[in-house]
Tab-separated table of C-alpha atoms in Angstrom:
chain	number	residue	atom	x	y	z
W	1	MET	CA	-22.346	-1.794	-4.681
W	2	LYS	CA	-22.520	-3.531	-8.010
W	3	ARG	CA	-19.689	-1.255	-9.290
W	4	LEU	CA	-17.498	-2.258	-6.329
W	5	LYS	CA	-18.133	-5.931	-6.749
W	6	GLN	CA	-17.346	-5.509	-10.648
W	7	LEU	CA	-14.216	-3.516	-9.679
W	8	PHE	CA	-12.898	-6.498	-7.515
W	9	LYS	CA	-13.824	-9.094	-10.202
W	10	ASP	CA	-11.914	-7.110	-12.851
W	11	SER	CA	-8.965	-6.783	-10.557
W	12	PHE	CA	-9.192	-10.524	-9.722
W	13	ARG	CA	-9.123	-11.376	-13.437
W	14	GLU	CA	-5.792	-9.535	-13.742
W	15	LEU	CA	-4.268	-12.541	-12.013
W	16	LYS	CA	-5.151	-14.795	-14.773
W	17	ASP	CA	-2.819	-12.910	-17.083
W	18	THR	CA	0.776	-14.278	-16.823
W	19	ARG	CA	2.368	-10.889	-17.570
W	20	LYS	CA	0.332	-9.090	-14.978
W	21	MET	CA	1.020	-11.817	-12.447
W	22	ALA	CA	4.677	-11.251	-13.227
W	23	MET	CA	4.190	-7.528	-12.826
W	24	ALA	CA	2.635	-8.118	-9.429
W	25	ALA	CA	5.623	-10.234	-8.426
W	26	MET	CA	7.905	-7.578	-9.508
W	27	PHE	CA	6.045	-4.997	-7.257
W	28	VAL	CA	6.376	-7.425	-4.411
W	29	ALA	CA	10.179	-7.733	-4.980
W	30	ILE	CA	10.602	-3.938	-5.279
W	31	ALA	CA	8.681	-3.326	-2.071
W	32	VAL	CA	10.641	-5.962	-0.211
W	33	VAL	CA	13.942	-4.365	-1.268
W	34	LEU	CA	12.678	-0.903	-0.453
W	35	GLY	CA	11.588	-2.211	2.909
W	36	PHE	CA	15.223	-3.132	3.680
W	37	TYR	CA	15.972	0.588	3.574
W	38	ARG	CA	13.453	1.940	6.059
W	39	LEU	CA	14.442	4.060	9.087
W	40	GLN	CA	13.484	2.677	12.384
W	41	LEU	CA	13.197	5.687	14.664
W	42	THR	CA	11.574	4.006	17.746
W	43	GLU	CA	9.946	0.660	18.405
W	44	PHE	CA	6.786	2.227	17.149
W	45	ILE	CA	7.870	4.716	14.531
W	46	ARG	CA	9.376	3.527	11.269
W	47	ILE	CA	9.768	5.488	7.996
W	48	GLY	CA	10.024	3.736	4.750
W	49	PHE	CA	9.031	3.961	1.097
W	50	ASP	CA	7.939	0.407	0.436
W	51	PHE	CA	4.469	1.864	0.212
W	52	LEU	CA	5.094	3.129	-3.357
W	53	PRO	CA	5.161	-0.270	-5.216
W	54	LYS	CA	2.183	-1.582	-3.263
W	55	GLU	CA	0.226	1.547	-4.192
W	56	MET	CA	1.248	1.260	-7.668
W	57	ALA	CA	0.231	-2.345	-7.906
W	58	ALA	CA	-3.246	-1.396	-6.532
W	59	MET	CA	-3.551	1.450	-8.980
W	60	LEU	CA	-2.395	-0.521	-11.917
W	61	LEU	CA	-3.816	-3.988	-11.102
W	62	GLY	CA	-6.715	-3.277	-8.861
W	63	PRO	CA	-7.723	-3.783	-5.189
W	64	SER	CA	-7.723	-7.686	-5.381
W	65	VAL	CA	-4.191	-7.935	-6.705
W	66	GLY	CA	-3.023	-4.997	-4.596
W	67	CYS	CA	-4.302	-6.894	-1.482
W	68	VAL	CA	-2.310	-9.986	-2.517
W	69	VAL	CA	0.780	-7.839	-3.292
W	70	ALA	CA	0.467	-6.258	0.148
W	71	ALA	CA	0.162	-9.646	1.919
W	72	PHE	CA	3.023	-11.298	0.167
W	73	THR	CA	5.278	-8.206	0.670
W	74	ASP	CA	4.651	-8.085	4.375
W	75	ILE	CA	5.116	-11.770	4.839
W	76	ILE	CA	8.285	-12.048	2.574
W	77	SER	CA	9.703	-8.936	4.162
W	78	TYR	CA	9.312	-10.441	7.584
W	79	ALA	CA	10.751	-13.700	6.628
W	80	LEU	CA	13.895	-12.080	5.057
W	81	LYS	CA	14.465	-9.394	7.688
W	82	PRO	CA	12.330	-9.689	10.838
W	83	ILE	CA	11.997	-6.593	12.886
W	84	GLY	CA	10.116	-7.323	16.046
W	85	ALA	CA	7.432	-9.974	16.363
W	86	PHE	CA	5.354	-10.964	13.338
W	87	PHE	CA	1.636	-9.878	13.861
W	88	PRO	CA	-1.180	-10.748	11.363
W	89	GLY	CA	-2.928	-7.566	12.169
W	90	LEU	CA	-0.288	-5.646	10.602
W	91	THR	CA	-0.502	-7.830	7.460
W	92	PHE	CA	-4.306	-7.199	7.495
W	93	SER	CA	-3.679	-3.487	7.726
W	94	ALA	CA	-1.257	-3.699	4.679
W	95	MET	CA	-3.922	-5.582	2.739
W	96	LEU	CA	-6.651	-3.047	3.712
W	97	ALA	CA	-4.610	-0.103	2.601
W	98	SER	CA	-4.003	-1.777	-0.865
W	99	VAL	CA	-7.818	-2.363	-1.055
W	100	ILE	CA	-8.534	1.396	-0.375
W	101	TYR	CA	-5.966	2.524	-2.815
W	102	GLY	CA	-7.120	0.100	-5.527
W	103	THR	CA	-10.779	0.978	-4.960
W	104	ILE	CA	-10.085	4.665	-5.321
W	105	LEU	CA	-7.425	4.584	-8.031
W	106	TYR	CA	-7.940	1.465	-10.345
W	107	LYS	CA	-8.789	2.172	-13.881
W	108	LYS	CA	-9.124	6.019	-13.186
W	109	PRO	CA	-7.047	8.764	-14.477
W	110	VAL	CA	-4.270	10.089	-12.224
W	111	CYS	CA	-5.569	13.044	-10.200
W	112	LEU	CA	-4.242	14.701	-7.216
W	113	LYS	CA	-7.636	14.815	-5.559
W	114	ARG	CA	-8.016	10.961	-5.751
W	115	VAL	CA	-4.408	10.528	-4.557
W	116	ILE	CA	-5.118	12.820	-1.490
W	117	LEU	CA	-8.389	11.021	-0.762
W	118	ALA	CA	-6.860	7.441	-1.017
W	119	ASN	CA	-3.843	8.510	1.051
W	120	GLY	CA	-5.863	10.390	3.553
W	121	LEU	CA	-8.164	7.427	4.220
W	122	VAL	CA	-5.176	5.112	4.635
W	123	THR	CA	-3.287	7.617	6.794
W	124	VAL	CA	-6.201	8.119	9.247
W	125	PHE	CA	-7.985	4.805	9.312
W	126	VAL	CA	-5.218	2.378	8.641
W	127	ASN	CA	-1.962	3.918	9.688
W	128	LEU	CA	-3.063	5.981	12.508
W	129	LEU	CA	-6.109	4.250	14.061
W	130	LEU	CA	-5.786	0.615	13.206
W	131	ASN	CA	-2.060	0.270	13.302
W	132	THR	CA	-1.832	2.000	16.497
W	133	TYR	CA	-4.330	-0.319	17.978
W	134	TRP	CA	-2.384	-3.233	16.626
W	135	MET	CA	0.795	-1.944	18.226
W	136	SER	CA	-0.956	-1.347	21.621
W	137	ILE	CA	-1.840	-5.123	21.631
W	138	LEU	CA	1.560	-6.127	20.299
W	139	TYR	CA	3.722	-4.189	22.750
W	140	GLY	CA	1.326	-3.847	25.648
W	141	ASN	CA	1.340	-0.058	25.691
W	142	ALA	CA	-1.925	1.977	26.165
W	143	TYR	CA	-3.383	3.227	22.820
W	144	MET	CA	-3.457	6.766	23.958
W	145	VAL	CA	0.246	6.624	24.873
W	146	LEU	CA	1.111	5.639	21.286
W	147	PHE	CA	-1.353	7.873	19.478
W	148	PRO	CA	0.245	11.259	19.889
W	149	THR	CA	3.757	10.191	18.565
W	150	ARG	CA	2.178	8.334	15.677
W	151	ALA	CA	-0.181	11.208	14.791
W	152	VAL	CA	2.907	13.528	14.464
W	153	LYS	CA	4.591	10.966	12.298
W	154	GLN	CA	1.475	10.489	10.039
W	155	LEU	CA	1.075	14.371	9.829
W	156	ILE	CA	4.777	14.654	8.592
W	157	MET	CA	4.629	11.625	6.201
W	158	PHE	CA	1.219	12.352	4.698
W	159	PRO	CA	2.346	15.174	2.208
W	160	ILE	CA	5.520	13.338	1.601
W	161	GLU	CA	3.710	10.227	0.587
W	162	VAL	CA	1.095	12.111	-1.496
W	163	ILE	CA	3.792	14.055	-3.447
W	164	LEU	CA	5.894	10.846	-4.057
W	165	PHE	CA	3.019	8.714	-5.115
W	166	TYR	CA	1.538	11.432	-7.355
W	167	SER	CA	4.877	12.180	-9.057
W	168	VAL	CA	5.531	8.460	-9.655
W	169	ALA	CA	1.980	7.934	-10.922
W	170	LYS	CA	2.320	10.968	-13.314
W	171	MET	CA	5.760	9.617	-14.557
W	172	PHE	CA	3.977	6.306	-15.293
W	173	GLU	CA	1.229	8.100	-17.116
W	174	ARG	CA	3.612	10.136	-19.209
W	175	ALA	CA	5.531	6.946	-20.054
W	176	ASN	CA	2.276	5.458	-21.161
W	177	ILE	CA	2.604	2.570	-18.635
W	178	PHE	CA	-1.118	2.606	-17.649
W	179	ALA	CA	-2.178	2.306	-21.378
W	180	ILE	CA	0.322	-0.507	-21.934
W	181	VAL	CA	-0.796	-2.398	-18.714
W	182	ARG	CA	-4.544	-1.963	-19.522
W	183	THR	CA	-4.246	-3.582	-23.075
W	184	LYS	CA	-4.498	-7.202	-23.561
W	185	ASN	CA	-1.092	-7.520	-25.361
W	186	ILE	CA	1.575	-6.084	-23.103
């Protein structure tokens, strides 16, 4: 428990560094722009890649900053291009997903096993269970009516998201971005 508390403290300290705050803002901007190019298949199924910058923010800057990035991304995205009704539960889900990614990936070497674990937890508990619950409240449909369709979407997207995130994280690692971000003088 102490390690987890320290992890959040370290991450929160990242916001005191102006350069890292600017980096967090850059991740928000990239996620918002990527959010404009998502594919809305149905009222309940949407495919997009705005998860990448939010995950990278959580990995590079920690769960606290990742949570803030996710919240700002969700709110700004809705303000610029509203799709459906705004629902704070979905903002909470985005924040929770970033906390999970940051807790598992922050200050740790890039490893496929960790990426699969983080993405698996987010896919099952946040995207599938929690978001389906929020959508059942938001749209008035029964949970079990929405669940099968959303489960199929999550099964399809899980390997795609893992491969994309792992590839981008490895590219950042090869470009020495992690070492640069983690030093005091970026």
